[in-house]
Short mmCIF file of C-alpha atoms in Angstrom, two decimals:
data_model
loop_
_atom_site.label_atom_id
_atom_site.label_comp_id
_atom_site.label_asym_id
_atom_site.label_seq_id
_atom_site.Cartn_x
_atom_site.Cartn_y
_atom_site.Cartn_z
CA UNK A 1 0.00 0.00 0.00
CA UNK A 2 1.09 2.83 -0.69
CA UNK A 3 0.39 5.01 2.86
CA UNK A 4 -1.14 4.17 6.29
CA UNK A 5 -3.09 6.74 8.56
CA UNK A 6 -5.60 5.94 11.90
CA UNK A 7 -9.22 7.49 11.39
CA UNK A 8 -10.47 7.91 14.77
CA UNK A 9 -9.76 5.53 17.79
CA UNK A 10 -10.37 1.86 16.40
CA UNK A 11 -10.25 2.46 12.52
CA UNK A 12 -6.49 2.31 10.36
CA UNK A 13 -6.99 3.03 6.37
CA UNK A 14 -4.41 1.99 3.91
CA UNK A 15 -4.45 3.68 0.07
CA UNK A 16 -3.69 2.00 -3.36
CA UNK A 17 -3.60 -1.56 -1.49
CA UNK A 18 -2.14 -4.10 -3.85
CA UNK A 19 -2.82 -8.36 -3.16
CA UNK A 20 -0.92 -11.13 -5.32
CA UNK A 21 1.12 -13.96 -4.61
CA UNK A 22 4.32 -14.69 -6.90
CA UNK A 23 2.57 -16.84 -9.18
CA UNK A 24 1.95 -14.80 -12.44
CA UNK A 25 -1.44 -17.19 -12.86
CA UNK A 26 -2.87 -16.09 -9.56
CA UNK A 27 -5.39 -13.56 -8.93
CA UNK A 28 -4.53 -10.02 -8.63
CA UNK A 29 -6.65 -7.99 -5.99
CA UNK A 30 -6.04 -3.72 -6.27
CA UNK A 31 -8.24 -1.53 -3.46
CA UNK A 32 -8.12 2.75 -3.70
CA UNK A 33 -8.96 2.13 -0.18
CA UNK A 34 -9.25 -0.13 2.53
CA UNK A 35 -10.56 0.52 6.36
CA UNK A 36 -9.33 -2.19 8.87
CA UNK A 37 -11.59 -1.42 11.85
CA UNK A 38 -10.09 -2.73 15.23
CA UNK A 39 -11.70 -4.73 18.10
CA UNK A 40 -11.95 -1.83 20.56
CA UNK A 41 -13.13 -4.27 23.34
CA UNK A 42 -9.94 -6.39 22.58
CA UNK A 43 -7.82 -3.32 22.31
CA UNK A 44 -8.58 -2.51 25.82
CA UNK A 45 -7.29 -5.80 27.00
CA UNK A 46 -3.84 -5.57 25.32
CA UNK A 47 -4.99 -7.76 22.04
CA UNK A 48 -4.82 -6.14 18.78
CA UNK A 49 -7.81 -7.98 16.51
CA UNK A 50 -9.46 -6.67 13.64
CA UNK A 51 -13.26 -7.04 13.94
CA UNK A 52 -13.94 -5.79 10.33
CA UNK A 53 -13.22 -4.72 6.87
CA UNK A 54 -14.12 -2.26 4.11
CA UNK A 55 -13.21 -2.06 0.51
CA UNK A 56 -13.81 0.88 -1.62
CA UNK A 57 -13.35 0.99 -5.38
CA UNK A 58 -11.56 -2.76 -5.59
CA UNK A 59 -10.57 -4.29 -8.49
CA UNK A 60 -10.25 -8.18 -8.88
CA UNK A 61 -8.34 -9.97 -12.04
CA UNK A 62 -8.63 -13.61 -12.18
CA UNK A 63 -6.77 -15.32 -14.90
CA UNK A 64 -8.30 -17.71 -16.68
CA UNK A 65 -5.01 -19.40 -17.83
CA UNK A 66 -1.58 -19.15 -19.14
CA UNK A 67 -2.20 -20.01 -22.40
CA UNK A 68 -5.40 -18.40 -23.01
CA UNK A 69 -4.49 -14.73 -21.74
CA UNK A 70 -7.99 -14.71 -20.46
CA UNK A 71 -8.57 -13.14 -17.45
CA UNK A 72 -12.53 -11.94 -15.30
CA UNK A 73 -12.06 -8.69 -14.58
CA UNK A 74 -14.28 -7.64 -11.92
CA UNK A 75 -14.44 -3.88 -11.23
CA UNK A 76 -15.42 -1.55 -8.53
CA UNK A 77 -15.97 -3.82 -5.62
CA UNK A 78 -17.27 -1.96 -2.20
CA UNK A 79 -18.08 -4.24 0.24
CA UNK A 80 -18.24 -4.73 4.06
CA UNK A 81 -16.77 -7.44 5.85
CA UNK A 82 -16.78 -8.49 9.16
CA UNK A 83 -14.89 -11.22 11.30
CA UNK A 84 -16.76 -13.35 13.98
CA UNK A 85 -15.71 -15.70 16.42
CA UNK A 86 -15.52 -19.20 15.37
CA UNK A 87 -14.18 -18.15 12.08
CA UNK A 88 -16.78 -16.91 10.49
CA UNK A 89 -16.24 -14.12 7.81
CA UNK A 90 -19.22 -12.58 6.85
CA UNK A 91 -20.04 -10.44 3.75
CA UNK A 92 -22.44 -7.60 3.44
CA UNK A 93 -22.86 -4.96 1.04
CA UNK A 94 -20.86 -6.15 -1.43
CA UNK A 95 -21.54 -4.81 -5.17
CA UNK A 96 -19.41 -4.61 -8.29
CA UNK A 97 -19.26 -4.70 -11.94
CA UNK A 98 -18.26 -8.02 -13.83
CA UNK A 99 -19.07 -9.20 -17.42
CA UNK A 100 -21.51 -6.34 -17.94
CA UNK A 101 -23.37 -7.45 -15.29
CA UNK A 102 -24.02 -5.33 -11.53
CA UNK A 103 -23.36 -7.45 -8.98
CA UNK A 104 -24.69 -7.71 -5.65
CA UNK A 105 -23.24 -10.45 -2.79
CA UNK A 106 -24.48 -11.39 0.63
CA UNK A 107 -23.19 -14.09 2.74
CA UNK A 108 -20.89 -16.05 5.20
CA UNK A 109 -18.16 -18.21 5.30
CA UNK A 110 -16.61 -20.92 7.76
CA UNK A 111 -13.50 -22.13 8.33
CA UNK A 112 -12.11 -20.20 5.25
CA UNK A 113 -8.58 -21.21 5.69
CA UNK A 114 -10.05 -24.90 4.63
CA UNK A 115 -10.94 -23.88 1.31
CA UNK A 116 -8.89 -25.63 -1.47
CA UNK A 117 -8.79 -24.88 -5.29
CA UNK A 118 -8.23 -27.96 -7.45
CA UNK A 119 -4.41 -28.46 -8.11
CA UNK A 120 -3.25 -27.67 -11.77
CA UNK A 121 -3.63 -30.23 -14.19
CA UNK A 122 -2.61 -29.83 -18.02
CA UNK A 123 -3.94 -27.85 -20.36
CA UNK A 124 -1.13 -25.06 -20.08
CA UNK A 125 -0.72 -25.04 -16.23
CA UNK A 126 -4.94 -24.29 -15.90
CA UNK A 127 -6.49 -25.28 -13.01
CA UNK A 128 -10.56 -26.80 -12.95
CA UNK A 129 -12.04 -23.70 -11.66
CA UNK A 130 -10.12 -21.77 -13.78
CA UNK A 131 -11.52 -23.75 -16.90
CA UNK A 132 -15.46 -23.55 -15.68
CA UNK A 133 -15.28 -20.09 -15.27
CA UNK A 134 -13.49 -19.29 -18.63
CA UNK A 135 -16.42 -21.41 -19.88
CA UNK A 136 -18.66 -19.18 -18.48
CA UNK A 137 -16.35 -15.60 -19.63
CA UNK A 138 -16.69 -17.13 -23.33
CA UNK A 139 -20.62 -17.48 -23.33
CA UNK A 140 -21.11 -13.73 -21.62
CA UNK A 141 -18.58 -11.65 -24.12
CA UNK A 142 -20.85 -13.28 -27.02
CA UNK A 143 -24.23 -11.44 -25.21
CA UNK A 144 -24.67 -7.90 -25.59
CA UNK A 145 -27.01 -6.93 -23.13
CA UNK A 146 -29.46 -3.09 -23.87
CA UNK A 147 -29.00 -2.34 -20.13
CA UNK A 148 -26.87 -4.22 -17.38
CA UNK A 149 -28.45 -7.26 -15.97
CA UNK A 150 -28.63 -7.95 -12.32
CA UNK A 151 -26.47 -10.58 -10.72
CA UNK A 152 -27.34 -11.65 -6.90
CA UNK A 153 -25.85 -14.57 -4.70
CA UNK A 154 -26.16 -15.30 -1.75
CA UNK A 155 -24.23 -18.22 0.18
CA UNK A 156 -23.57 -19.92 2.73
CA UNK A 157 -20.58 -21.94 2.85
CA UNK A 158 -18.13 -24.19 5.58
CA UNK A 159 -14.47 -24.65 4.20
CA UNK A 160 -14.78 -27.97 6.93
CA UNK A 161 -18.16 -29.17 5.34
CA UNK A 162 -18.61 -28.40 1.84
CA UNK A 163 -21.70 -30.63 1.79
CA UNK A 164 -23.20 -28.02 4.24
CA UNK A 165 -23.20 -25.23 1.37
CA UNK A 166 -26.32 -23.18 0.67
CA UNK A 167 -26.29 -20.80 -2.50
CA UNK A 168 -28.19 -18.84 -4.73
CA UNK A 169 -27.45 -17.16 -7.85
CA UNK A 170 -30.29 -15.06 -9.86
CA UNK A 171 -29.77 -13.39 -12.89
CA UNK A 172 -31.85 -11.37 -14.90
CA UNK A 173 -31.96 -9.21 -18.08
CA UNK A 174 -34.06 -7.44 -20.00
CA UNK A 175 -33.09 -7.42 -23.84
CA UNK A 176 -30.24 -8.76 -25.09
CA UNK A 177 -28.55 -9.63 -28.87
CA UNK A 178 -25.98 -12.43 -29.21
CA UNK A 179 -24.94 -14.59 -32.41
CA UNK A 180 -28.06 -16.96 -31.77
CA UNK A 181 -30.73 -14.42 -31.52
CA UNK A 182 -32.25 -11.85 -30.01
CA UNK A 183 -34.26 -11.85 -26.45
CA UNK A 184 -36.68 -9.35 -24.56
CA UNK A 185 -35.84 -10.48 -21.30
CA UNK A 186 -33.88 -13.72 -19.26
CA UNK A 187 -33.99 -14.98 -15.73
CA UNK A 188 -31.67 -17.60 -14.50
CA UNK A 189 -31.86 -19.19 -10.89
CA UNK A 190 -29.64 -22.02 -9.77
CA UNK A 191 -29.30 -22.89 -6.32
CA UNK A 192 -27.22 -24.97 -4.02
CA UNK A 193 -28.49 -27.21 -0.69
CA UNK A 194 -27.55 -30.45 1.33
CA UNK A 195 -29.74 -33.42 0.46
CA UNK A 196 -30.87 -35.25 3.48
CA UNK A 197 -31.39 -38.35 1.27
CA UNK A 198 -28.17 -39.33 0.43
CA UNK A 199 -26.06 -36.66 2.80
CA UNK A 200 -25.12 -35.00 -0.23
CA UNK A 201 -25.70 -31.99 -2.09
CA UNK A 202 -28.54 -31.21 -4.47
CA UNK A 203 -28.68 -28.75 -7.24
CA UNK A 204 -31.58 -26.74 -8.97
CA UNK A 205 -31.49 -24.88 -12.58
CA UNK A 206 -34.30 -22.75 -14.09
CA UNK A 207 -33.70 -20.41 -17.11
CA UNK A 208 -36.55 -18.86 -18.44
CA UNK A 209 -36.06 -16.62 -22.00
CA UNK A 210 -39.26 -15.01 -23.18
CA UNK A 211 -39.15 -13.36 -26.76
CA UNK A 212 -36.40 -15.50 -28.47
CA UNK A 213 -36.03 -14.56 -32.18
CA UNK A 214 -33.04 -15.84 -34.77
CA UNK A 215 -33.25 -16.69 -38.91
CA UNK A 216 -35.33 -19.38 -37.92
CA UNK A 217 -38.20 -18.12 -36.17
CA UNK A 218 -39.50 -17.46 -32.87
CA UNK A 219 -40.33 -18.75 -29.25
CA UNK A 220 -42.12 -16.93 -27.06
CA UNK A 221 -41.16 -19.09 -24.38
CA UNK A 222 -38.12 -21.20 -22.92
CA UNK A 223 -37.90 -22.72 -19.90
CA UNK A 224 -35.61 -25.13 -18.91
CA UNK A 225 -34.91 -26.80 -15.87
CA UNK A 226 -32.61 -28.67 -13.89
CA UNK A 227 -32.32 -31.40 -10.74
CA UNK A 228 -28.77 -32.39 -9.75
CA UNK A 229 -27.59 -34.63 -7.16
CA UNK A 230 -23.60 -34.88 -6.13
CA UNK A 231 -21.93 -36.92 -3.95
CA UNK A 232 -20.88 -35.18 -0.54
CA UNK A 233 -17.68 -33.94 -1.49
CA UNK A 234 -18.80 -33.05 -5.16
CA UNK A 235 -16.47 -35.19 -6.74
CA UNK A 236 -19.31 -37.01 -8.09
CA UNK A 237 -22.53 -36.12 -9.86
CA UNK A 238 -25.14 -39.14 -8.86
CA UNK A 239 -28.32 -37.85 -10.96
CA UNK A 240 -29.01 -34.98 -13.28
CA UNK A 241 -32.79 -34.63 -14.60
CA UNK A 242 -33.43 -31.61 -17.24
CA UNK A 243 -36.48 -30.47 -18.82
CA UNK A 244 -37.50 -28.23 -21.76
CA UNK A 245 -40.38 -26.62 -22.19
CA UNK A 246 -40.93 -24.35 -24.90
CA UNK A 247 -44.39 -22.19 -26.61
CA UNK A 248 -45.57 -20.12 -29.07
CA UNK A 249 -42.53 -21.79 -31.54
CA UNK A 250 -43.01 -20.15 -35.01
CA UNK A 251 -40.53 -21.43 -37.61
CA UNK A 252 -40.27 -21.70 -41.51
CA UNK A 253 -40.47 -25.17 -40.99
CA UNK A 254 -43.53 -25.99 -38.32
CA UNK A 255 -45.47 -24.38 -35.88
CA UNK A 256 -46.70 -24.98 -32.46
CA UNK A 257 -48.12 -24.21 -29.42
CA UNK A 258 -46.51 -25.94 -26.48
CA UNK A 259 -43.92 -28.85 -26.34
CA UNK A 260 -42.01 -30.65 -23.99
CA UNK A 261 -39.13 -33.16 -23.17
CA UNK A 262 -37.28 -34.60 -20.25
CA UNK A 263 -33.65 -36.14 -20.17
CA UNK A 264 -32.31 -38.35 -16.79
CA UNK A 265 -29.28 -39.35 -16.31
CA UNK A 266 -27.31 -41.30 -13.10
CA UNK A 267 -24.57 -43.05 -12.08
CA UNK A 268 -24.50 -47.04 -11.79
CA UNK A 269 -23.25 -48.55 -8.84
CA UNK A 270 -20.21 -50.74 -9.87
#
């Protein structure tokens, strides 16, 4: 950082803040300002403990790997963040720009220190996450969206029980262009939860896309939708159901009012 002054009794700011390990394919984290506040009841006791955080005007780059020179830029992060006993970190406030997209994230986490990325496998030195989420950078840059969509999560998560993980993720847009077609408006909801079936996790998708025109017709309406079931460490997906529904399909070719189909997959015990 590049200075270091106290704001009143329990609060120390640092300016132009500046996060990265020596791995050129790690993230990179930049803050104009950050505001450590201080435990004053610890403070009186001799024991210097930060009981918060906030970020002003952050900037996160994630590479996306080494070979790709793909990075997620997320921009203008403000967020509040405070540390409870137990090591719990919890997240409030947060908002920031990313793919086009304002962002908004609530939450808490346990027992971050547990977290673990997947090691690096090949593909140029990329690591899984890093491929998933390029995945999902290479969809977004081909939508063009009239206004910014929304973008909400909210999660729950335990670095020492990943099977314990609640999440939520909502998007939604009003019209868009991309090289399939055109759309008035899209909502996506996918959600995370522990099964108590199989002590597990289970998954939900919904996308809905109202208004979808290309060169070979219309739909008035998509929906598709999604059941998954993993394993408890999500190593393993165990079932995945998905059904389409679409109406009002208008094409060169046919026409018709409502249709329908379902897909189910799982995984045989050996």
């Amino acid at each position: 950082f590049s200075s270091l002054r106290l704001r009143g009794v329990r609060h120390l700011v640092a300016h132009d803040v500046r996060l990265r390990s020596g791995d050129t394919n790690a993230p990179l984290f930049t803050v104009k300002e950050a505001e450590f506040i201080v435990d004053y009841q610890r403070l009186k006791s001799g024991q210097f403990e930060l009981s918060g955080l906030r970020l002003a005007s952050g900037h996160l780059t994630l590479p996306l790997g080494l070979q790709t020179g793909k990075s997620l830029v997320v921009s203008n992060i403000n967020s509040d963040v405070y540390f409870v006993r137990g090591d719990i970190l919890q997240l409030k406030n947060f908002s920031a720009q990313a793919l086009g997209a304002n962002a908004h994230v609530s939450g808490e986490l346990k027992h971050l220190w547990k977290f673990r990325f997947a090691q690096a496998e090949t593909d140029g030195g990329t690591n899984s996450w890093q491929r998933h989420l390029r995945d999902v950078v290479e969809i977004a840059e081909q939508l063009h969206f009239k206004t910014p969509p929304e973008l909400t999560i909210t999660l729950q998560a335990d670095g020492a029980d990943l099977a314990d993980t609640r999440a939520t993720v909502v998007v939604r847009s009003e019209e868009a262009t991309s090289r399939w077609g055109t759309f008035d408006r899209l909502e996506i909801r996918s959600s995370l939860t522990p099964s108590a079936s199989n002590n597990g996790v289970r998954g939900n998708f919904l996308s809905e896309i109202a208004g979808f025109r290309s060169q070979l017709g219309l739909v008035e309406r998509l929906r598709f939708e999604g059941d998954t079931l993993w394993t408890r460490n999500m190593e393993q997906l165990l079932t995945n159901n998905v059904r389409v529904t679409a109406r009002g399909v208008d094409s060169r070719w046919f026409r018709f009012s409502n249709a329908s189909a379902e897909l189910t997959s799982f995984q045989e015990n050996t």
